[in-house]
XYZ file of C-alpha atoms in Angstrom:
327
model
C 18.275 9.220 13.282
C 21.613 10.620 14.301
C 20.859 10.592 18.025
C 19.358 7.109 17.974
C 21.081 5.152 15.161
C 19.764 1.846 16.537
C 16.139 3.006 16.627
C 15.464 3.445 12.901
C 16.229 1.002 10.102
C 15.556 1.625 6.417
C 15.048 -1.235 3.976
C 14.656 -0.946 0.209
C 14.350 -4.270 -1.579
C 14.691 -2.644 -4.995
C 18.267 -1.934 -3.878
C 19.149 -5.300 -2.386
C 21.808 -3.912 -0.051
C 19.037 -2.368 2.041
C 17.900 -5.680 3.594
C 17.394 -5.661 7.351
C 17.425 -8.989 9.227
C 16.950 -9.967 12.845
C 16.805 -13.342 14.532
C 16.420 -14.153 18.206
C 15.589 -17.297 20.124
C 12.194 -16.657 21.714
C 9.137 -18.735 22.653
C 6.624 -19.857 20.011
C 4.731 -17.156 18.142
C 1.671 -15.696 19.822
C -0.515 -12.667 19.349
C -0.284 -10.139 22.163
C -2.943 -8.019 23.852
C -5.614 -9.466 21.532
C -4.267 -7.222 18.795
C -4.125 -8.651 15.265
C -1.226 -6.316 14.529
C 1.082 -7.357 17.372
C 3.062 -10.612 17.325
C 5.425 -11.963 19.947
C 7.897 -14.814 19.883
C 9.048 -14.562 16.273
C 12.381 -16.372 16.070
C 13.502 -14.770 12.808
C 12.336 -11.803 10.767
C 13.161 -10.816 7.194
C 11.949 -7.381 6.109
C 11.930 -5.764 2.676
C 10.358 -2.715 1.074
C 9.587 -0.875 -2.161
C 9.618 -3.729 -4.654
C 7.644 -1.645 -7.200
C 6.922 -4.506 -9.561
C 10.496 -5.870 -9.611
C 9.422 -9.511 -9.432
C 12.707 -11.136 -10.481
C 14.687 -9.074 -7.986
C 12.250 -9.940 -5.200
C 12.522 -13.653 -6.004
C 16.318 -13.423 -5.974
C 16.215 -11.617 -2.639
C 13.907 -14.172 -1.018
C 15.885 -17.115 -2.359
C 19.114 -15.607 -1.010
C 17.557 -15.502 2.464
C 16.186 -19.049 2.356
C 12.572 -17.935 2.087
C 11.992 -19.563 -1.323
C 13.275 -22.871 -2.691
C 14.112 -23.608 -6.312
C 10.439 -24.142 -7.136
C 9.604 -20.768 -5.542
C 7.758 -22.433 -2.672
C 8.043 -21.334 0.951
C 11.181 -22.747 2.556
C 11.499 -20.249 5.378
C 10.146 -22.530 8.125
C 8.926 -20.284 10.985
C 10.393 -17.040 9.589
C 8.226 -13.930 9.693
C 8.490 -12.186 6.335
C 7.509 -8.503 6.453
C 6.732 -6.426 3.366
C 6.850 -2.730 4.205
C 4.688 -1.708 1.260
C 4.989 -0.262 -2.235
C 4.800 -3.597 -3.982
C 3.106 -1.897 -6.930
C 3.648 0.925 -9.463
C 6.640 1.863 -11.620
C 7.705 -1.704 -12.508
C 5.992 -4.097 -14.930
C 5.386 -7.122 -12.702
C 3.320 -5.860 -9.776
C 0.648 -8.465 -10.420
C 3.177 -11.309 -10.200
C 4.573 -9.810 -6.974
C 1.115 -9.687 -5.395
C 0.239 -13.201 -6.534
C 3.499 -14.521 -5.088
C 2.959 -12.987 -1.653
C -0.693 -14.010 -1.562
C 0.346 -17.621 -2.208
C 3.247 -17.505 0.250
C 0.916 -16.245 2.962
C -0.820 -19.614 3.127
C 2.348 -21.658 2.667
C 4.126 -19.778 5.461
C 1.210 -20.248 7.834
C 1.205 -23.999 7.200
C 4.942 -24.131 7.996
C 4.613 -22.162 11.237
C 5.830 -18.879 9.780
C 3.998 -15.807 8.539
C 3.855 -13.250 5.738
C 2.947 -9.753 6.876
C 2.129 -7.226 4.144
C 1.846 -3.593 5.243
C 0.247 -0.896 3.158
C 2.492 1.649 1.501
C 1.396 4.867 -0.146
C 1.375 3.208 -3.562
C -1.053 0.487 -2.476
C -3.333 3.204 -1.117
C -2.973 5.148 -4.373
C -3.988 2.178 -6.496
C -6.994 1.391 -4.312
C -8.133 5.029 -4.352
C -7.584 5.406 -8.099
C -4.488 7.620 -8.056
C -2.741 6.068 -11.042
C 0.117 8.486 -11.658
C 2.779 5.804 -11.307
C 1.109 2.765 -12.870
C 3.378 1.537 -15.668
C 2.339 0.306 -19.101
C 3.467 -3.195 -18.134
C 1.208 -3.215 -15.112
C -1.827 -2.426 -17.245
C -0.753 -4.938 -19.903
C -0.711 -7.719 -17.307
C -4.499 -7.350 -17.066
C -5.261 -7.236 -20.803
C -7.563 -9.891 -22.228
C -11.196 -10.924 -22.559
C -12.255 -9.655 -19.136
C -10.752 -6.260 -19.802
C -12.343 -6.125 -23.259
C -15.764 -6.824 -21.788
C -15.361 -4.156 -19.113
C -14.167 -1.690 -21.749
C -17.257 -2.152 -23.901
C -19.591 -1.904 -20.928
C -17.911 1.292 -19.746
C -17.953 2.786 -23.255
C -21.687 2.220 -23.553
C -22.236 3.895 -20.180
C -20.044 6.789 -21.294
C -22.080 7.270 -24.467
C -25.285 7.403 -22.448
C -23.852 10.232 -20.330
C -22.050 11.981 -23.176
C -23.424 11.083 -26.649
C -20.712 13.080 -28.396
C -17.790 11.240 -26.804
C -15.056 10.059 -29.186
C -14.052 6.411 -29.035
C -10.451 7.079 -30.103
C -9.907 9.516 -27.232
C -11.572 7.093 -24.819
C -9.282 4.237 -25.838
C -6.210 6.467 -25.730
C -6.931 7.380 -22.118
C -7.474 3.753 -21.160
C -4.711 1.426 -22.421
C -5.241 -2.309 -22.764
C -5.729 -3.812 -19.303
C -6.859 -0.540 -17.712
C -10.374 -1.624 -16.832
C -9.454 -5.046 -15.479
C -6.673 -3.416 -13.444
C -9.136 -1.000 -11.884
C -11.603 -3.805 -11.147
C -8.870 -5.897 -9.511
C -7.862 -3.027 -7.194
C -11.424 -2.071 -6.304
C -12.665 -2.903 -2.774
C -14.396 -5.958 -4.235
C -11.518 -6.989 -6.516
C -8.918 -9.701 -5.968
C -6.129 -7.359 -4.920
C -8.131 -4.481 -3.502
C -10.088 -6.697 -1.113
C -6.889 -8.394 0.069
C -4.935 -5.176 0.521
C -7.750 -3.530 2.466
C -7.251 -6.119 5.226
C -3.565 -5.207 5.622
C -2.245 -2.930 8.399
C -0.467 0.392 8.156
C 1.632 -0.266 11.282
C 2.439 -3.489 13.127
C 4.768 -4.695 15.868
C 6.677 -7.994 15.856
C 8.501 -8.768 19.081
C 9.867 -5.328 20.032
C 10.165 -3.965 16.493
C 7.604 -1.659 14.893
C 7.151 -1.721 11.126
C 5.712 1.081 8.984
C 6.143 2.067 5.363
C 7.230 5.682 5.841
C 7.702 6.108 9.576
C 5.898 6.968 12.792
C 4.277 10.415 12.648
C 2.911 12.141 15.758
C -0.526 10.639 15.114
C 0.839 7.180 15.919
C 2.126 8.432 19.259
C -1.327 9.846 19.892
C -3.444 6.875 18.798
C -1.344 3.776 19.379
C -1.221 0.621 17.310
C -4.789 -0.600 16.865
C -6.421 2.823 16.782
C -3.952 4.052 14.154
C -4.887 1.159 11.900
C -8.605 1.598 12.572
C -8.564 5.331 11.867
C -6.579 5.020 8.644
C -8.744 2.183 7.366
C -11.843 4.238 8.154
C -10.447 7.288 6.342
C -9.742 5.185 3.275
C -13.156 3.492 3.395
C -14.922 6.850 3.752
C -13.119 8.196 0.713
C -13.870 5.130 -1.401
C -17.568 5.254 -0.505
C -17.794 8.977 -1.280
C -16.046 8.718 -4.632
C -18.070 5.677 -5.664
C -21.169 7.849 -5.396
C -19.774 11.190 -6.572
C -17.825 9.811 -9.501
C -21.019 8.733 -11.204
C -22.058 12.399 -11.461
C -19.195 13.259 -13.794
C -19.074 12.430 -17.507
C -15.485 11.118 -17.335
C -14.698 10.035 -13.792
C -12.686 6.961 -14.710
C -9.456 8.373 -16.086
C -7.449 7.969 -12.897
C -6.660 11.579 -12.037
C -6.928 11.723 -8.255
C -5.964 15.233 -7.163
C -8.234 17.164 -9.616
C -11.388 15.295 -8.599
C -12.691 18.040 -6.272
C -12.124 20.643 -9.000
C -13.995 18.475 -11.498
C -16.946 18.267 -9.111
C -16.915 22.038 -8.581
C -16.826 22.622 -12.337
C -19.908 20.415 -12.640
C -21.723 22.637 -10.130
C -21.304 20.239 -7.204
C -19.647 22.758 -4.886
C -20.590 21.212 -1.534
C -19.643 17.755 -2.735
C -16.338 19.141 -3.980
C -15.510 20.539 -0.538
C -16.466 17.280 1.132
C -14.257 15.235 -1.181
C -11.357 17.662 -0.708
C -11.612 17.177 3.051
C -11.503 13.406 2.598
C -8.438 13.708 0.352
C -6.715 15.733 3.070
C -7.072 12.892 5.580
C -3.907 11.430 7.106
C -4.146 8.246 5.022
C -3.286 10.364 1.949
C -0.787 12.801 3.527
C 2.425 13.025 5.515
C 0.320 13.036 8.676
C 0.013 9.270 8.211
C 2.666 6.530 8.298
C 2.586 5.794 4.556
C 3.838 9.231 3.413
C 5.736 10.351 6.529
C 9.500 10.867 6.142
C 10.464 12.604 9.382
C 12.645 9.865 10.828
C 14.121 8.682 7.521
C 15.310 12.175 6.643
C 17.197 12.409 9.934
C 15.762 15.462 11.638
C 16.870 14.744 15.205
C 15.851 18.062 16.743
C 12.279 17.753 15.518
C 11.881 13.981 15.544
C 13.591 12.649 18.664
C 10.715 13.405 21.025
C 8.138 12.172 18.520
C 10.044 8.942 17.924
C 10.441 8.264 21.634
C 6.724 8.917 22.216
C 5.634 6.723 19.311
C 7.854 3.813 20.311
C 6.676 4.071 23.918
C 3.035 4.078 22.799
C 3.651 1.033 20.601
C 5.711 -0.799 23.205
C 8.589 -1.106 20.718
C 12.328 -0.506 20.842
C 12.862 0.487 17.188
C 11.080 1.114 13.910
C 11.890 -0.356 10.501
C 10.840 1.739 7.493
C 11.082 1.893 3.708
C 9.748 4.660 1.429
C 12.729 7.056 1.616
C 16.230 6.604 0.243
C 18.574 7.375 3.144
C 22.345 7.655 3.569
């Protein structure tokens, strides 16, 4: 922000010049206030954001900062590595990015460091089934026997609901890897289950981290309650759609926004209104920290008071964000 240039930092790993680093000599790492999302005593932090499936660029970035060795193993000692979200979508290698960070999480812990992965809007989109930005390469990474088996099972279920369905149209709407990708990002899947344990906002030392920024709701709720509320909103939506989606003949094509209209067209008017309300929750909108851009877009007259309130509520001196390209 113009009035507080030291309070907001923007990092975009896809453009390597956006790296933000901080290192201070403090006591050993410890959780504070019994909060899983607050850490004190981190000697060094490396933050990055918006990888979007750019695996090679992420590896180059982490090697340049001493986080990875030549064998791509953790070499960052007690560094705290913070991903600000949007690991997925757009690029072809999201699966490799996720696998790398999931492995590094354990290696960092064993070395006295940590890997913190925050949720961005694109992680939330993939979990909820909003697939507008999933690339062909991302689907292809999941192609194989498991996907083939899921495809045949789903096709048989589709025929039972809609005997006149055309196989060619079905396959065209679901490229190779589609079904295994959706299973992997489901709440029970390898990536979905892992991502659903990640925070939306966290604080390390006196620095807050969020994908998009700190909207007024963060100033109202604080650290733990913000994470609890957003996780509950996402869980409520997933539970509702898991039940309601089965009432539609073609609920698996990945179109998120039209779902309430599809329910209404099927005569499920009350259910349509209920799902629309869930889709308007802060976890899916600019009212939440994954989509918010107020601070990144430098609106000092409208954001200064909100930023000060949010930082005070979090007990932080600054916020580090990704999500928005900034000057």
